[in-house]
């Protein structure tokens, strides 16, 4: 391929970054308060409307890593790769909402899922869930900063580290001011810009690269599996592990939970359905650029898949559209990075300080705000340091999702089943992680009796994943039937086969082990937990401020009534 890669001048890149981050900062200052409310800083008062919440959910789920990883999947697995990435990711947003309705019912004014686990079980379960989210959000921040660093270094004279620092500083600038409120409001503008950019940029690159002729002349570049829309290799290598990983993301991720607690309770269903459609359309569309690159025989520099999308854009887009592409990727990574910062700050504010250091009744809202803002600064510094390692984004996403798989059943069971105990929750997660890690990194031999046992657990994991998906929509009876049928149906094909797909096997093992241990430790439990106490044990920290706002609203209403 002989296309010349377009580059911006240093001044142009600086101007684009100043326009984008300066604009988002100005927006965040307009919604700031002289006397900031700690609860609003975390969840915006639990009353965000449909348009903002749907856009924010879409923007949070669509990050630069989603676009890069979808294209990597297309480049690696062929025409079905982006479908397996984008479709399953979109459906997992849909699967959240029935569980989300239950979570909001029992904890209408909570700030984090871990806070609810504290009310349901106690400290160890809370800190386990909070700790996993801290790890996940720092990794997410890191991968978005990597994407930004790659983009800026590719399209300008600046190097990778300078690009990472520019993006990190820009995101921190506007998020630090108003926390979660800044995140959701800027998400709305960012997702509108991203949708418009994708609708223009993807078709332009396709036609500039010689579409549709390129798909005829380049067919020889594909293996039989890559050219097969129903590729088993694509499903087992990308689709199936991603189904397991994204279900775990949906249930365990604080960035999603934060939006669940922020949206008006009656708007949960339309919000998540809209986000499902928006995510799927955008991510699958961008992922097709990876398929195009495969047909063209395009080789990303250094063999680094993180370079694929920026190099395709720089090779085929004129300067004006390349600037639009630049803003699109910066917007995508910023919309998720600010969500990670808001999530991390709320965890430190509500879970660490609010529940464990000071105690809910004695927590100082002003100190909480200070802790939240300090958390954002420290998290940004850590993510910048880790970003210098330039790890593979797709591998990071699947690993974190699989890691969270150990939490899915214990967390969901804790919202529905009165018998789940703190000990059952904690032990089941720890045992699942103790088995997942050696399987994922092949620290134990996956052959003979060991291989058989791992595959047995993985087969049970298939049943668990499909049963959980069914349970949210159709209830326990259907979920049990689906789970049993899935196990019996997959068993004849799985043994002697799944051991060749380590990532998939490890993900499924995390689900099955945590489910088995949690169930066995709970079903004979004498606990009869009263879910009504969760609403009492969770809620506003800044009670004085909340009461003042309510009183002011009442005076305004009286004044209007008098007129």
Coordinates of C-alpha atoms in Angstrom, one line a residue:
X1 CA 0.0 0.0 0.0
X2 CA 1.5 3.3 -1.1
X3 CA -0.9 5.8 0.3
X4 CA 0.9 8.7 1.9
X5 CA 0.0 9.2 5.6
X6 CA -1.3 12.7 6.4
X7 CA 0.1 14.5 9.5
X8 CA -1.0 17.6 11.3
X9 CA 1.4 20.3 12.4
X10 CA 2.0 20.7 16.1
X11 CA 0.0 23.9 16.1
X12 CA -3.0 22.3 14.5
X13 CA -3.1 19.4 17.0
X14 CA -2.8 21.9 19.9
X15 CA -5.6 24.0 18.5
X16 CA -7.9 20.9 18.1
X17 CA -7.1 19.8 21.7
X18 CA -7.7 23.3 23.0
X19 CA -11.0 23.6 21.1
X20 CA -12.2 20.2 22.4
X21 CA -11.0 20.2 26.0
X22 CA -11.5 23.9 26.4
X23 CA -15.1 23.6 25.2
X24 CA -15.8 20.7 27.5
X25 CA -14.2 22.6 30.4
X26 CA -16.4 25.7 29.8
X27 CA -19.5 23.5 29.8
X28 CA -18.4 21.9 33.1
X29 CA -17.9 25.3 34.7
X30 CA -21.5 26.3 33.7
X31 CA -22.9 23.5 35.7
X32 CA -20.6 23.9 38.7
X33 CA -21.9 25.0 42.1
X34 CA -20.4 27.4 44.5
X35 CA -21.3 25.1 47.3
X36 CA -20.8 21.6 45.8
X37 CA -23.0 18.7 46.9
X38 CA -21.2 15.4 47.5
X39 CA -24.2 13.3 46.4
X40 CA -24.7 15.3 43.2
X41 CA -20.9 15.0 42.5
X42 CA -21.4 11.2 42.5
X43 CA -24.9 10.6 41.0
X44 CA -26.4 14.0 40.0
X45 CA -29.3 13.7 42.4
X46 CA -30.6 10.4 40.9
X47 CA -32.9 12.3 38.5
X48 CA -31.1 12.6 35.1
X49 CA -33.6 12.6 32.1
X50 CA -33.8 10.2 29.1
X51 CA -31.7 12.1 26.5
X52 CA -28.7 12.8 28.7
X53 CA -28.7 9.4 30.3
X54 CA -29.1 7.4 27.1
X55 CA -26.3 9.5 25.4
X56 CA -24.1 9.1 28.5
X57 CA -24.6 5.3 28.6
X58 CA -23.8 5.1 24.9
X59 CA -20.7 7.3 25.2
X60 CA -19.4 5.4 28.2
X61 CA -19.8 2.0 26.6
X62 CA -18.2 3.4 23.4
X63 CA -14.6 4.2 24.1
X64 CA -11.6 4.5 21.9
X65 CA -10.7 1.0 22.9
X66 CA -14.1 -0.2 21.7
X67 CA -13.3 1.2 18.3
X68 CA -9.8 0.0 18.2
X69 CA -10.6 -3.4 19.5
X70 CA -13.5 -3.8 17.1
X71 CA -11.2 -3.0 14.2
X72 CA -8.6 -5.4 15.6
X73 CA -11.3 -8.1 15.7
X74 CA -12.2 -7.5 12.1
X75 CA -8.6 -7.5 11.0
X76 CA -7.9 -10.8 13.0
X77 CA -11.1 -12.8 12.4
X78 CA -12.5 -11.3 9.2
X79 CA -15.9 -10.3 8.2
X80 CA -17.7 -11.6 11.3
X81 CA -15.2 -10.1 13.8
X82 CA -16.8 -6.7 14.3
X83 CA -20.2 -8.4 14.5
X84 CA -19.0 -10.6 17.4
X85 CA -17.5 -7.6 19.1
X86 CA -20.2 -5.0 18.6
X87 CA -23.4 -7.1 18.6
X88 CA -22.6 -8.9 21.9
X89 CA -21.4 -5.7 23.5
X90 CA -24.7 -4.0 22.5
X91 CA -26.8 -6.9 23.7
X92 CA -25.1 -6.8 27.1
X93 CA -26.3 -3.2 27.6
X94 CA -29.8 -4.5 27.0
X95 CA -29.3 -7.3 29.5
X96 CA -28.5 -4.8 32.2
X97 CA -31.8 -3.1 32.4
X98 CA -34.0 -5.9 34.1
X99 CA -31.3 -6.3 36.7
X100 CA -30.9 -2.6 36.9
X101 CA -34.6 -2.1 37.7
X102 CA -34.2 -4.6 40.6
X103 CA -31.1 -2.9 41.9
X104 CA -32.7 0.6 41.9
X105 CA -35.8 -0.9 43.6
X106 CA -33.9 -2.1 46.6
X107 CA -31.3 0.8 46.6
X108 CA -33.0 3.9 45.1
X109 CA -30.4 6.4 46.3
X110 CA -27.2 4.4 46.4
X111 CA -24.0 5.7 44.8
X112 CA -22.1 2.5 44.0
X113 CA -22.8 -1.2 43.8
X114 CA -20.1 -1.8 46.5
X115 CA -22.0 0.5 48.8
X116 CA -25.1 -1.7 48.4
X117 CA -23.0 -4.8 49.0
X118 CA -21.9 -3.2 52.3
X119 CA -25.6 -2.8 53.3
X120 CA -26.3 -6.3 52.1
X121 CA -23.3 -8.2 53.5
X122 CA -20.7 -6.1 55.2
X123 CA -17.2 -4.8 54.7
X124 CA -15.4 -7.6 53.0
X125 CA -17.8 -8.0 50.1
X126 CA -18.0 -4.3 49.6
X127 CA -14.2 -3.8 49.5
X128 CA -13.9 -6.8 47.2
X129 CA -16.3 -5.3 44.6
X130 CA -14.8 -1.8 45.1
X131 CA -11.3 -3.1 44.7
X132 CA -12.1 -4.9 41.5
X133 CA -13.6 -1.7 40.1
X134 CA -10.5 0.3 41.1
X135 CA -8.3 -2.1 39.2
X136 CA -10.8 -2.2 36.2
X137 CA -11.2 1.6 36.0
X138 CA -7.4 2.2 36.2
X139 CA -6.9 -0.3 33.4
X140 CA -9.7 1.4 31.4
X141 CA -8.1 4.8 31.9
X142 CA -4.7 3.4 30.9
X143 CA -6.1 1.9 27.7
X144 CA -7.9 5.1 26.7
X145 CA -4.7 7.1 27.3
X146 CA -2.8 4.6 25.2
X147 CA -5.4 5.1 22.4
X148 CA -4.9 8.9 22.7
X149 CA -1.2 8.7 22.8
X150 CA -1.1 6.5 19.7
X151 CA -3.4 8.8 17.8
X152 CA -1.5 12.0 18.6
X153 CA 1.9 10.4 17.9
X154 CA 0.6 9.1 14.6
X155 CA -0.9 12.3 13.3
X156 CA 1.5 14.9 14.7
X157 CA 5.1 15.6 15.5
X158 CA 4.4 14.9 19.2
X159 CA 5.5 11.6 20.6
X160 CA 3.4 8.9 22.4
X161 CA 4.1 10.1 26.0
X162 CA 3.3 13.7 25.1
X163 CA 0.0 12.6 23.5
X164 CA -0.8 10.6 26.7
X165 CA -0.1 13.6 28.9
X166 CA -2.2 15.9 26.7
X167 CA -5.2 13.6 26.8
X168 CA -4.9 12.9 30.5
X169 CA -4.6 16.6 31.4
X170 CA -7.6 17.5 29.2
X171 CA -9.9 14.9 30.7
X172 CA -8.9 15.7 34.2
X173 CA -9.3 19.4 33.6
X174 CA -13.1 19.3 33.0
X175 CA -14.0 16.2 35.1
X176 CA -12.3 17.5 38.3
X177 CA -14.6 20.6 38.4
X178 CA -18.1 19.0 38.6
X179 CA -17.5 15.2 38.8
X180 CA -20.2 13.0 37.5
X181 CA -22.4 15.9 36.3
X182 CA -19.6 17.0 34.0
X183 CA -19.2 13.5 32.7
X184 CA -22.8 13.0 31.7
X185 CA -23.3 16.4 30.2
X186 CA -20.2 16.3 28.1
X187 CA -21.1 12.7 27.1
X188 CA -24.2 14.0 25.4
X189 CA -22.2 16.3 23.2
X190 CA -19.5 13.8 22.6
X191 CA -21.8 11.0 21.4
X192 CA -23.7 13.3 19.0
X193 CA -20.3 14.3 17.5
X194 CA -19.2 10.7 17.4
X195 CA -22.3 9.4 15.6
X196 CA -22.0 12.2 13.0
X197 CA -18.3 11.5 12.5
X198 CA -18.8 7.8 12.0
X199 CA -21.6 8.3 9.5
X200 CA -19.3 10.4 7.4
X201 CA -15.8 9.0 8.0
X202 CA -16.4 5.2 7.6
X203 CA -18.0 5.5 4.1
X204 CA -15.4 8.0 2.9
X205 CA -12.5 5.6 3.9
X206 CA -14.3 2.7 2.2
X207 CA -14.7 4.5 -1.1
X208 CA -11.3 6.1 -1.0
X209 CA -9.8 2.6 -0.6
X210 CA -11.6 1.4 -3.7
X211 CA -14.8 -0.1 -2.3
X212 CA -16.4 -2.4 -3.6
X213 CA -13.6 -3.5 -5.9
X214 CA -11.2 -3.9 -3.0
X215 CA -13.4 -6.8 -1.6
X216 CA -13.0 -8.6 -4.9
X217 CA -9.3 -8.1 -5.6
X218 CA -8.3 -8.6 -1.9
X219 CA -10.2 -11.8 -1.2
X220 CA -7.0 -13.8 -1.5
X221 CA -5.6 -12.1 1.6
X222 CA -8.2 -13.9 3.7
X223 CA -8.1 -17.4 5.1
X224 CA -11.2 -19.6 4.7
X225 CA -12.2 -18.8 8.3
X226 CA -11.7 -15.1 7.9
X227 CA -13.9 -15.1 4.8
X228 CA -16.6 -17.2 6.4
X229 CA -19.4 -15.1 8.1
X230 CA -20.2 -18.0 10.4
X231 CA -16.6 -18.6 11.3
X232 CA -16.2 -20.9 14.3
X233 CA -12.7 -19.4 14.9
X234 CA -14.2 -15.9 15.2
X235 CA -16.9 -17.1 17.6
X236 CA -14.6 -19.1 19.8
X237 CA -11.7 -16.7 19.7
X238 CA -13.7 -13.4 20.0
X239 CA -17.5 -13.8 20.2
X240 CA -17.8 -16.4 23.1
X241 CA -15.1 -14.8 25.4
X242 CA -16.6 -11.4 24.8
X243 CA -20.1 -12.6 25.7
X244 CA -18.8 -13.8 29.0
X245 CA -16.5 -10.7 29.5
X246 CA -19.2 -8.1 28.7
X247 CA -21.8 -9.6 30.9
X248 CA -19.3 -9.3 33.7
X249 CA -18.6 -5.7 32.7
X250 CA -22.3 -4.9 32.7
X251 CA -22.9 -6.2 36.2
X252 CA -19.6 -5.3 37.9
X253 CA -18.5 -2.0 36.4
X254 CA -19.1 1.1 38.5
X255 CA -19.2 3.4 35.4
X256 CA -22.4 1.5 34.3
X257 CA -23.8 1.3 37.9
X258 CA -23.2 5.0 38.4
X259 CA -25.5 5.8 35.4
X260 CA -28.0 3.3 36.6
X261 CA -28.2 5.1 40.0
X262 CA -28.3 8.5 38.3
X263 CA -31.1 8.1 35.7
X264 CA -34.7 8.6 36.8
X265 CA -36.0 5.2 37.9
X266 CA -38.9 5.2 35.4
X267 CA -36.5 5.8 32.5
X268 CA -34.1 2.8 33.0
X269 CA -35.7 0.7 30.2
X270 CA -35.7 3.2 27.4
X271 CA -32.3 4.5 28.3
X272 CA -30.7 1.1 28.0
X273 CA -32.5 0.1 24.9
X274 CA -31.4 3.3 23.1
X275 CA -27.8 2.8 24.2
X276 CA -27.9 -0.7 22.9
X277 CA -28.8 0.5 19.4
X278 CA -26.3 3.4 19.4
X279 CA -23.4 1.3 20.6
X280 CA -24.0 -1.5 18.2
X281 CA -24.3 0.7 15.1
X282 CA -21.2 2.8 15.9
X283 CA -18.8 0.1 17.0
X284 CA -19.7 -2.4 14.2
X285 CA -19.4 0.4 11.7
X286 CA -15.9 1.4 12.8
X287 CA -14.9 -2.3 13.2
X288 CA -15.5 -2.8 9.5
X289 CA -12.4 -0.6 8.8
X290 CA -10.4 -3.6 10.2
X291 CA -12.1 -5.9 7.7
X292 CA -11.2 -3.4 4.9
X293 CA -7.6 -3.3 6.0
X294 CA -7.5 -7.1 5.9
X295 CA -8.8 -7.1 2.3
X296 CA -6.3 -4.4 1.4
X297 CA -3.4 -6.3 2.9
X298 CA -2.8 -3.3 5.1
X299 CA 0.0 -3.8 7.7
X300 CA -0.1 -1.6 10.8
X301 CA 3.3 -0.3 11.6
X302 CA 5.4 -2.5 13.9
X303 CA 2.5 -5.1 13.8
X304 CA 0.8 -3.0 16.6
X305 CA -2.9 -3.4 16.3
X306 CA -3.4 -0.1 18.2
X307 CA -2.0 1.7 15.1
X308 CA -4.5 0.2 12.7
X309 CA -7.4 2.7 12.9
X310 CA -5.2 5.8 13.0
X311 CA -3.1 4.7 10.1
X312 CA -6.1 3.8 8.0
X313 CA -7.6 7.2 8.7
X314 CA -4.4 9.0 8.0
X315 CA -3.9 7.1 4.7
X316 CA -7.3 7.7 3.2
X317 CA -8.9 10.8 4.7
X318 CA -8.3 14.4 3.5
X319 CA -7.1 16.9 6.1
X320 CA -10.6 18.2 7.1
X321 CA -12.1 14.8 7.6
X322 CA -8.9 13.6 9.4
X323 CA -9.4 16.5 11.9
X324 CA -13.0 15.2 12.3
X325 CA -11.7 11.7 12.9
X326 CA -9.2 13.1 15.4
X327 CA -12.0 14.7 17.4
X328 CA -14.1 11.6 17.1
X329 CA -11.5 9.4 18.7
X330 CA -10.6 12.0 21.3
X331 CA -14.3 12.3 22.2
X332 CA -14.7 8.5 22.4
X333 CA -11.7 8.0 24.7
X334 CA -12.6 11.1 26.8
X335 CA -16.2 10.1 27.4
X336 CA -15.0 6.8 29.0
X337 CA -12.0 8.2 30.7
X338 CA -14.1 10.9 32.5
X339 CA -16.5 8.1 33.5
X340 CA -13.7 6.1 35.0
X341 CA -12.5 9.1 37.0
X342 CA -16.0 9.8 38.2
X343 CA -16.4 6.1 39.2
X344 CA -13.1 6.0 41.0
X345 CA -13.9 9.2 42.9
X346 CA -17.3 7.8 44.0
X347 CA -15.8 4.6 45.2
X348 CA -13.2 6.4 47.3
X349 CA -15.9 8.9 48.6
X350 CA -18.7 6.5 49.3
X351 CA -17.1 3.1 49.9
X352 CA -13.7 3.8 51.4
X353 CA -14.3 7.1 53.3
X354 CA -18.1 7.3 53.7
X355 CA -18.7 3.7 54.8
X356 CA -15.4 2.4 56.2
X357 CA -13.3 5.3 57.5
X358 CA -15.9 7.8 58.9
X359 CA -19.1 5.9 58.8
X360 CA -22.2 7.0 57.0
X361 CA -23.6 9.1 59.7
X362 CA -20.4 10.9 60.5
X363 CA -19.0 11.4 57.0
X364 CA -18.1 15.0 56.3
X365 CA -19.4 16.0 52.8
X366 CA -16.7 18.6 52.3
X367 CA -14.0 16.1 53.1
X368 CA -15.7 13.6 50.7
X369 CA -15.4 16.2 47.9
X370 CA -11.7 16.7 48.6
X371 CA -11.1 13.0 48.6
X372 CA -13.0 12.6 45.3
X373 CA -11.0 15.2 43.5
X374 CA -7.7 14.0 45.0
X375 CA -8.6 10.5 43.7
X376 CA -9.0 11.8 40.2
X377 CA -5.6 13.3 40.2
X378 CA -3.9 10.2 41.6
X379 CA -5.7 7.9 39.3
X380 CA -4.8 10.0 36.3
X381 CA -1.1 9.9 37.3
X382 CA -1.2 6.1 37.8
X383 CA -2.9 5.5 34.4
X384 CA -0.4 7.7 32.6
X385 CA 2.5 5.8 34.2
X386 CA 0.9 2.4 33.2
X387 CA 0.1 3.7 29.7
X388 CA 3.8 3.9 28.9
X389 CA 3.8 0.1 28.8
X390 CA 1.6 0.2 25.6
X391 CA -0.2 -3.1 26.2
X392 CA -2.6 -4.7 23.8
X393 CA -6.1 -3.1 24.3
X394 CA -8.2 -6.1 23.2
X395 CA -6.3 -8.4 25.6
X396 CA -6.8 -5.9 28.4
X397 CA -10.6 -5.7 27.8
X398 CA -11.1 -9.5 27.7
X399 CA -8.9 -10.1 30.8
X400 CA -10.7 -7.5 33.0
X401 CA -14.1 -8.8 31.9
X402 CA -13.2 -12.4 32.7
X403 CA -11.8 -11.3 36.0
X404 CA -15.1 -9.7 36.8
X405 CA -16.9 -12.9 35.8
X406 CA -16.1 -14.2 39.3
X407 CA -18.3 -11.5 40.8
X408 CA -21.4 -11.8 38.6
X409 CA -23.4 -14.6 40.3
X410 CA -22.6 -13.5 43.9
X411 CA -23.5 -9.9 43.1
X412 CA -26.8 -10.8 41.3
X413 CA -27.8 -13.4 43.8
X414 CA -27.3 -10.9 46.6
X415 CA -30.1 -8.8 45.1
X416 CA -32.6 -11.6 44.7
X417 CA -31.8 -14.5 47.2
X418 CA -32.3 -13.9 50.9
X419 CA -29.9 -16.8 51.8
X420 CA -26.7 -15.5 50.4
X421 CA -24.2 -14.7 53.2
X422 CA -21.2 -12.5 53.4
X423 CA -19.0 -15.5 53.8
X424 CA -20.5 -17.2 50.7
X425 CA -19.9 -14.1 48.6
X426 CA -16.3 -13.6 49.7
X427 CA -15.2 -17.2 49.5
X428 CA -16.9 -17.9 46.2
X429 CA -15.1 -14.9 44.5
X430 CA -11.7 -15.7 46.0
X431 CA -11.9 -19.4 45.0
X432 CA -13.0 -18.4 41.5
X433 CA -10.1 -16.0 41.1
X434 CA -7.7 -18.6 42.5
X435 CA -8.7 -21.0 39.7
X436 CA -9.2 -18.4 37.0
X437 CA -5.7 -16.9 37.1
X438 CA -3.7 -20.1 36.6
X439 CA -6.1 -21.3 33.9
X440 CA -6.0 -18.0 32.0
X441 CA -2.2 -17.8 32.1
X442 CA -1.7 -21.6 31.5
X443 CA 0.2 -22.0 34.8
X444 CA -1.3 -25.5 35.2
X445 CA -1.3 -28.2 32.5
X446 CA -4.6 -28.3 30.5
X447 CA -4.5 -31.9 29.6
X448 CA -5.4 -35.3 31.2
X449 CA -7.5 -35.2 34.3
X450 CA -6.7 -31.5 34.8
X451 CA -7.9 -30.6 31.3
X452 CA -11.1 -32.7 31.8
X453 CA -11.9 -30.9 35.1
X454 CA -11.3 -27.5 33.6
X455 CA -13.6 -28.3 30.6
X456 CA -16.2 -29.6 33.0
X457 CA -16.2 -26.3 34.9
X458 CA -16.2 -24.4 31.6
X459 CA -19.3 -26.4 30.4
X460 CA -21.1 -25.5 33.6
X461 CA -20.0 -21.9 33.0
X462 CA -21.8 -21.9 29.6
X463 CA -25.0 -22.9 31.4
X464 CA -24.5 -20.2 34.1
X465 CA -23.9 -17.4 31.6
X466 CA -27.0 -18.3 29.5
X467 CA -29.1 -18.9 32.6
X468 CA -28.2 -15.5 34.0
X469 CA -29.1 -13.8 30.7
X470 CA -32.5 -15.6 30.7
X471 CA -33.2 -14.9 34.3
X472 CA -33.3 -11.1 34.0
X473 CA -36.1 -11.2 31.4
X474 CA -37.9 -14.5 32.0
X475 CA -37.4 -15.4 35.6
X476 CA -35.9 -18.3 37.6
X477 CA -37.9 -21.2 36.1
X478 CA -36.9 -20.4 32.5
X479 CA -33.3 -19.7 33.6
X480 CA -33.0 -23.1 35.1
X481 CA -34.3 -24.8 32.0
X482 CA -32.0 -22.7 29.7
X483 CA -29.0 -23.5 32.0
X484 CA -29.5 -27.2 32.0
X485 CA -30.2 -27.4 28.3
X486 CA -27.1 -25.3 27.6
X487 CA -24.9 -27.6 29.7
X488 CA -26.3 -30.8 28.2
X489 CA -26.2 -29.4 24.7
X490 CA -22.7 -28.1 24.8
X491 CA -21.1 -31.0 26.7
X492 CA -20.7 -33.5 23.7
X493 CA -18.8 -30.8 21.8
X494 CA -16.8 -29.2 24.6
X495 CA -14.7 -32.0 26.0
X496 CA -11.4 -32.3 24.3
X497 CA -12.1 -29.0 22.5
X498 CA -12.4 -26.1 24.9
X499 CA -8.9 -26.7 26.2
X500 CA -7.5 -25.2 23.0
X501 CA -9.3 -21.9 23.8
X502 CA -7.7 -20.7 27.0
X503 CA -9.3 -17.3 27.2
X504 CA -12.8 -18.7 26.8
X505 CA -12.2 -21.6 29.2
X506 CA -10.9 -19.3 31.9
X507 CA -13.8 -16.9 31.6
X508 CA -16.3 -19.7 31.9
X509 CA -14.5 -21.3 34.8
X510 CA -14.7 -17.9 36.7
X511 CA -18.5 -18.0 36.3
X512 CA -19.0 -21.6 37.2
X513 CA -16.7 -21.8 40.2
X514 CA -18.1 -18.6 41.9
X515 CA -21.7 -19.9 41.2
X516 CA -21.1 -23.4 42.5
X517 CA -19.3 -22.2 45.7
X518 CA -21.8 -19.4 46.4
X519 CA -24.7 -21.7 46.0
X520 CA -23.3 -24.6 48.1
X521 CA -22.4 -22.2 50.9
X522 CA -25.9 -20.5 50.8
X523 CA -28.6 -22.9 50.1
X524 CA -28.7 -24.3 53.7
X525 CA -28.1 -20.9 55.2
X526 CA -30.7 -19.8 57.8
X527 CA -30.3 -16.2 56.7
X528 CA -33.6 -14.5 55.7
X529 CA -32.3 -11.1 54.6
X530 CA -34.8 -8.2 54.6
X531 CA -34.1 -6.3 51.4
X532 CA -36.0 -3.2 52.7
X533 CA -33.1 -2.4 55.0
X534 CA -30.8 -1.6 52.0
X535 CA -32.7 1.6 51.2
X536 CA -32.3 2.6 54.8
X537 CA -28.6 1.8 55.0
X538 CA -27.7 3.6 51.7
X539 CA -28.6 7.1 50.5
X540 CA -27.5 10.7 50.7
X541 CA -24.4 11.7 52.7
X542 CA -25.0 15.4 52.2
X543 CA -28.3 15.4 54.1
X544 CA -28.2 19.1 55.1
X545 CA -27.6 20.3 51.6
X546 CA -30.3 18.0 50.2
X547 CA -32.8 19.4 52.8
X548 CA -31.8 22.9 51.9
X549 CA -32.4 22.3 48.2
X550 CA -35.8 20.7 49.0
X551 CA -36.8 23.7 51.2
X552 CA -35.7 26.1 48.4
X553 CA -37.8 24.2 45.8
X554 CA -40.8 24.3 48.2
X555 CA -40.4 28.1 48.5
X556 CA -40.2 28.5 44.8
X557 CA -43.3 26.4 44.3
X558 CA -45.2 28.5 46.9
X559 CA -44.1 31.7 45.2
X560 CA -45.3 30.4 41.8
X561 CA -48.6 29.3 43.3
X562 CA -49.1 32.8 44.8
X563 CA -48.6 34.4 41.4

